Coordinates of C-alpha atoms in Angstrom, one line a residue:
M1 CA 98.2 115.9 180.2
S2 CA 95.7 113.9 177.5
F3 CA 97.3 111.1 175.2
R4 CA 95.7 110.3 171.7
Q5 CA 96.4 106.9 170.4
E6 CA 96.9 106.5 166.5
R7 CA 95.2 103.7 164.6
T8 CA 97.8 101.5 163.7
S9 CA 94.7 98.9 162.4
N10 CA 95.8 96.2 159.7
H11 CA 92.6 95.8 158.2
P12 CA 91.3 97.5 155.8
S13 CA 87.9 99.8 156.4
A14 CA 85.1 101.6 155.0
D15 CA 87.8 104.2 155.5
Y16 CA 90.9 102.8 154.9
A17 CA 90.9 100.8 151.4
A18 CA 93.5 98.3 150.5
A19 CA 93.8 96.8 147.9
R20 CA 93.4 92.5 147.2
P21 CA 97.3 91.0 147.8
G22 CA 99.2 90.1 145.1
R23 CA 97.3 93.0 142.5
A24 CA 98.6 96.7 142.4
P25 CA 95.1 99.1 142.5
V26 CA 94.6 100.7 138.4
Q27 CA 94.2 103.9 138.1
G28 CA 91.0 104.9 137.9
R29 CA 88.9 101.3 138.8
P30 CA 88.6 99.4 142.0
A31 CA 89.8 97.3 143.9
P32 CA 87.5 93.9 143.2
D33 CA 86.1 93.6 147.2
R34 CA 86.3 96.9 148.2
A35 CA 83.9 99.4 149.4
P36 CA 85.0 102.8 148.1
V37 CA 86.0 106.2 150.4
Q38 CA 83.4 107.4 152.6
G39 CA 83.1 110.9 150.6
R40 CA 83.9 110.0 148.2
P41 CA 81.6 108.9 144.7
A42 CA 82.5 105.1 143.3
P43 CA 84.8 105.0 140.1
V44 CA 83.2 104.5 137.7
T45 CA 84.4 101.2 135.4
Q46 CA 84.4 100.8 131.5
T47 CA 84.0 97.7 129.9
P48 CA 86.8 96.6 127.7
G49 CA 86.0 97.0 123.8
A50 CA 83.4 99.0 124.8
A51 CA 84.4 102.5 123.0
T52 CA 85.4 100.6 120.0
G53 CA 82.6 99.0 120.3
F54 CA 80.9 101.0 117.3
L55 CA 83.8 101.1 114.9
F56 CA 83.7 97.5 114.8
V57 CA 80.2 97.7 114.1
L58 CA 79.9 100.6 111.2
A59 CA 83.3 98.4 109.7
T60 CA 80.9 95.3 109.8
L61 CA 78.2 96.7 108.5
G62 CA 80.5 98.2 106.1
C63 CA 81.2 95.0 104.4
L64 CA 77.3 93.5 104.3
A65 CA 76.9 96.3 102.2
A66 CA 80.5 96.7 100.1
L67 CA 79.4 92.6 99.3
A68 CA 75.7 92.9 98.3
A69 CA 77.1 96.0 96.4
T70 CA 79.7 93.9 94.7
Y71 CA 77.2 91.6 93.6
Y72 CA 75.2 93.7 92.3
F73 CA 77.8 95.3 89.8
F74 CA 79.3 92.1 88.6
V75 CA 76.4 90.1 88.9
R76 CA 73.4 91.9 87.7
T77 CA 74.8 94.6 85.6
T78 CA 75.8 93.9 81.9
T79 CA 79.3 96.3 82.7
G80 CA 79.7 94.8 85.2
Q81 CA 79.4 91.1 83.9
F82 CA 81.9 91.9 81.0
I83 CA 84.8 93.5 83.0
D84 CA 84.4 90.8 85.2
E85 CA 84.4 88.0 82.1
S86 CA 86.7 90.0 80.0
A87 CA 89.0 89.6 83.1
L88 CA 88.5 86.0 83.2
V89 CA 89.3 85.6 79.5
E90 CA 92.6 87.5 79.4
A91 CA 93.9 85.0 81.5
V92 CA 94.3 82.8 78.9
A93 CA 97.5 85.0 77.5
L94 CA 99.2 84.1 81.5
S95 CA 98.4 80.1 81.2
G96 CA 101.8 79.0 80.7
T97 CA 104.1 79.2 83.1
A98 CA 102.2 81.6 86.1
G99 CA 99.3 79.5 85.3
R100 CA 101.3 76.1 86.3
A101 CA 102.5 77.9 89.1
A102 CA 99.0 78.9 90.4
T103 CA 97.8 75.9 89.8
R104 CA 100.7 73.7 92.0
F105 CA 99.3 77.0 94.8
L106 CA 96.0 76.3 94.5
D107 CA 96.6 72.6 94.8
W108 CA 98.3 72.6 98.5
L109 CA 96.6 75.4 99.1
P110 CA 93.2 73.6 101.8
A111 CA 96.2 72.0 103.2
L112 CA 98.5 75.0 103.5
S113 CA 96.5 77.4 105.1
V114 CA 95.1 75.1 107.5
V115 CA 98.4 73.6 108.7
I116 CA 100.0 77.4 109.0
A117 CA 96.6 78.2 111.1
T118 CA 95.8 74.8 113.0
V119 CA 100.0 75.9 114.4
V120 CA 99.9 79.4 115.0
V121 CA 96.4 78.5 116.9
L122 CA 97.3 75.4 118.9
F123 CA 100.8 77.4 120.2
V124 CA 99.6 80.3 120.8
T125 CA 96.2 78.7 122.9
V126 CA 98.4 75.9 124.6
I127 CA 101.9 78.7 125.3
R128 CA 99.1 81.8 126.4
R129 CA 96.2 79.9 128.1
R130 CA 94.1 81.5 125.6
W131 CA 91.3 79.6 125.4
A132 CA 88.3 81.0 124.8
A133 CA 90.3 83.6 122.1
A134 CA 90.9 80.4 120.0
G135 CA 87.7 79.2 120.8
I136 CA 86.0 82.3 119.0
A137 CA 88.8 82.9 115.8
V138 CA 88.5 79.0 115.3
A139 CA 83.8 79.7 115.3
A140 CA 84.4 82.5 113.7
C141 CA 87.5 81.1 110.8
V142 CA 84.7 78.4 110.0
G143 CA 80.9 80.1 109.9
A144 CA 83.0 82.3 107.1
N145 CA 83.5 79.4 105.5
V146 CA 80.1 77.4 105.3
A147 CA 78.3 80.9 104.8
T148 CA 80.4 80.7 101.1
Q149 CA 78.9 77.9 100.5
V150 CA 75.9 78.4 101.4
L151 CA 76.1 81.8 99.4
K152 CA 77.4 79.8 95.9
D153 CA 73.4 77.9 97.1
L154 CA 71.6 80.3 97.7
V155 CA 72.6 83.5 94.9
P156 CA 70.8 82.6 92.0
V157 CA 72.2 81.9 88.5
R158 CA 74.4 85.1 86.5
P159 CA 71.2 86.6 84.8
Y160 CA 71.2 86.9 80.7
R161 CA 72.2 90.6 79.6
G162 CA 74.3 90.1 76.8
V163 CA 77.6 88.7 77.3
E164 CA 78.2 85.5 77.2
T165 CA 79.0 84.2 80.4
L166 CA 79.0 80.4 81.9
E167 CA 75.4 80.3 84.5
L168 CA 76.6 79.3 87.3
N169 CA 77.1 80.9 89.9
S170 CA 81.2 81.5 91.2
L171 CA 80.8 83.8 94.3
P172 CA 82.0 84.2 96.1
S173 CA 86.0 81.8 96.4
G174 CA 85.8 79.5 98.4
H175 CA 89.8 78.7 97.7
T176 CA 89.8 82.3 98.9
T177 CA 87.7 81.9 101.7
M178 CA 89.7 79.2 102.9
A179 CA 92.7 81.2 102.9
A180 CA 92.0 84.4 104.4
S181 CA 90.2 83.4 106.8
A182 CA 93.1 81.0 107.8
A183 CA 94.4 84.4 108.2
A184 CA 92.8 86.0 110.0
A185 CA 92.6 83.5 112.5
V186 CA 96.6 84.5 113.1
F187 CA 95.8 87.3 113.2
L188 CA 93.7 87.5 116.4
M189 CA 94.8 85.0 117.9
V190 CA 98.6 86.7 118.7
S191 CA 99.1 89.6 120.8
S192 CA 99.1 93.7 119.7
R193 CA 102.1 94.5 119.0
W194 CA 102.4 90.7 116.6
R195 CA 99.5 92.3 114.4
P196 CA 100.7 94.7 112.4
L197 CA 103.1 92.1 110.7
A198 CA 100.6 88.9 110.7
G199 CA 98.2 91.6 109.1
F200 CA 100.2 92.3 106.3
L201 CA 101.5 89.1 105.8
G202 CA 98.1 87.4 106.2
G203 CA 96.8 89.7 103.7
S204 CA 99.8 89.3 100.8
F205 CA 98.8 84.8 101.6
A206 CA 94.7 86.2 100.5
V207 CA 96.0 88.6 97.4
A208 CA 98.3 85.6 96.4
T209 CA 95.8 83.1 96.7
G210 CA 92.8 85.5 95.1
V211 CA 95.5 86.1 91.9
S212 CA 96.4 82.2 91.2
T213 CA 92.6 81.7 91.0
L214 CA 92.0 84.2 88.4
I215 CA 95.0 83.3 86.7
N216 CA 94.6 80.1 87.0
Q217 CA 90.6 80.9 85.5
W218 CA 89.5 79.4 88.5
H219 CA 86.8 82.6 90.0
R220 CA 86.4 86.1 89.1
P221 CA 87.6 88.8 90.4
A222 CA 84.6 89.3 92.0
D223 CA 84.7 85.7 93.9
V224 CA 87.6 86.8 95.3
V225 CA 86.6 90.0 96.3
A226 CA 83.2 88.4 97.9
A227 CA 84.9 86.3 99.9
F228 CA 87.4 88.9 101.4
L229 CA 84.7 90.7 102.3
V230 CA 82.5 87.5 103.9
V231 CA 85.4 86.7 106.3
A232 CA 85.9 90.6 106.9
A233 CA 82.2 90.5 108.5
F234 CA 83.1 87.5 110.5
M235 CA 86.3 88.2 111.9
L236 CA 85.3 92.3 112.9
P237 CA 82.7 90.6 115.6
A238 CA 85.5 87.9 116.5
G239 CA 88.0 90.3 117.1
W240 CA 86.0 92.4 119.5
L241 CA 85.2 89.8 121.3
I242 CA 88.1 88.2 121.7
I243 CA 90.3 92.0 122.9
R244 CA 86.7 92.2 125.4
N245 CA 88.0 88.6 126.5
G246 CA 91.1 89.2 126.4
P247 CA 92.0 93.0 127.7
R248 CA 96.2 92.2 129.1
W249 CA 97.5 90.2 126.4
N250 CA 95.9 93.2 123.7
A251 CA 96.9 96.2 125.5
W252 CA 99.4 98.3 123.1
D253 CA 101.5 100.7 124.1
G254 CA 101.1 101.9 120.4
Y255 CA 103.2 101.3 117.2
G256 CA 107.7 101.0 116.9
D257 CA 107.9 99.3 120.3
H258 CA 108.5 96.3 118.8
W259 CA 110.1 95.6 114.8
A260 CA 107.1 93.1 113.9
A261 CA 104.7 96.7 115.1
A262 CA 106.0 99.1 112.9
R263 CA 103.7 101.2 111.0
L264 CA 106.0 100.0 107.7
W265 CA 103.1 97.3 108.3
V266 CA 100.4 99.4 108.1
A267 CA 102.2 101.4 105.7
L268 CA 103.2 99.5 103.2
P269 CA 99.6 97.0 102.4
A270 CA 97.6 100.9 102.1
I271 CA 101.0 102.2 99.1
L272 CA 100.1 98.4 97.8
G273 CA 95.9 98.9 97.9
L274 CA 96.4 103.0 96.0
A275 CA 99.1 102.1 93.3
S276 CA 96.8 99.1 92.3
A277 CA 94.3 101.4 92.2
G278 CA 96.4 103.9 89.4
V279 CA 96.5 100.2 87.0
A280 CA 93.0 99.4 87.2
G281 CA 92.4 102.8 86.5
Y282 CA 95.1 103.3 83.3
S283 CA 94.0 100.2 82.1
L284 CA 90.0 100.5 81.5
L285 CA 90.8 103.4 80.3
K286 CA 92.5 102.5 77.2
M287 CA 89.5 99.9 76.5
A288 CA 87.5 102.9 76.9
P289 CA 86.0 105.0 73.7
G290 CA 88.5 107.1 71.8
S291 CA 91.4 105.2 73.2
G292 CA 92.6 104.1 69.8
Q293 CA 92.7 100.9 70.8
E294 CA 90.5 98.2 69.5
I295 CA 91.2 94.7 70.4
S296 CA 91.9 93.7 74.3
T297 CA 95.2 91.6 75.2
T298 CA 95.7 92.4 78.5
N299 CA 93.9 94.9 80.2
Y300 CA 91.4 93.5 82.0
F301 CA 93.1 90.9 83.2
W302 CA 94.9 93.5 85.2
A303 CA 92.0 96.0 85.1
G304 CA 90.7 92.8 87.9
T305 CA 94.3 91.8 89.7
S306 CA 94.0 95.2 90.7
L307 CA 90.9 95.2 91.7
I308 CA 91.9 92.0 94.1
V309 CA 94.4 93.6 95.0
I310 CA 92.7 96.9 95.8
A311 CA 90.4 94.9 98.5
G312 CA 92.7 93.1 100.2
Y313 CA 95.5 95.3 100.8
L314 CA 93.5 98.0 102.1
A315 CA 91.1 95.6 104.0
T316 CA 94.5 94.8 105.8
A317 CA 94.8 98.3 106.3
A318 CA 92.2 98.9 107.2
G319 CA 91.7 96.0 109.8
I320 CA 95.3 96.6 110.9
W321 CA 94.9 100.5 112.1
L322 CA 90.9 99.4 113.8
F323 CA 92.7 96.8 115.5
G324 CA 95.8 98.4 116.3
H325 CA 93.6 101.3 118.1
A326 CA 91.7 99.5 119.3
A327 CA 94.1 97.7 121.5
R328 CA 95.3 101.5 122.0
R329 CA 92.7 102.6 124.1
T330 CA 92.0 99.3 126.2
A331 CA 96.3 99.7 127.1
R332 CA 95.0 103.3 128.8
R333 CA 92.5 101.3 130.7
R334 CA 94.3 98.3 132.2
D335 CA 98.1 98.5 133.0
A336 CA 99.0 95.7 131.6
P337 CA 101.8 93.9 131.1
R338 CA 103.4 92.9 127.8
R339 CA 103.6 89.9 126.0

């Protein structure tokens, strides 16, 4: 008769892989300090955010291309200059009560943007200890505003194309850049379940700023659209870096798990943007040759306002979708607790 002693050692070995104390092993990823089980291939790890990196790069390049196209059409061509300048001139018709309200809003805008962004970013940074994310978001915000001022100085004056207009370059809008970048910084700092709501509110704030600059005759519609694109070109790479450096709090189960993550906040800006496209098309068709209207009243103004709303809200909807898609991909890689 022979006796066989079972192995009862609690120490991990090459044949008995054990997870580190206090941390549950994540499916599909080995524990950091253990050797793979003999005879089995080591699991292939994936970097958080790597799968969606191509989409972020593509979106950033798309923003830069759209910025160049906006400049070329609205500054270098006769048709673009005429539409842009006509919207600015016709804004005089709303220079009464709306103009005074827009002026007060724009006077308070710089301080309001800085206060909102500072309070939210500092609160999230201190409470959640998201130091790296705060540094990236603030750097992108500053970069967008600096780039706007540099473009104002580097872009040539508006060439004469038969349209009576100021030759000074006003593209992109500095006020719109400040408002949009502050809203984008807040969007990047909050957790994924709050981003749909933060995106809609921030996009509405940026759109209201852009429309106010037009009503107050500070900027043409193209200046506002260019500001949106500059901010997006900086915030998209920043958002990708934040997702890579904070995969746990950027993970998300999808729409509907929280009221701030309802699909409404994606659908609403998309609907508003598409409705504004209809308004812009109708306003421009009324000014087309043979339409029966010879004297413009406010059709170009409404077309320019619609252009701002289209750009602002469609960019908002696309940004919410992109970051939501990246968050869901991150959640499938890591069993991250929701905050």
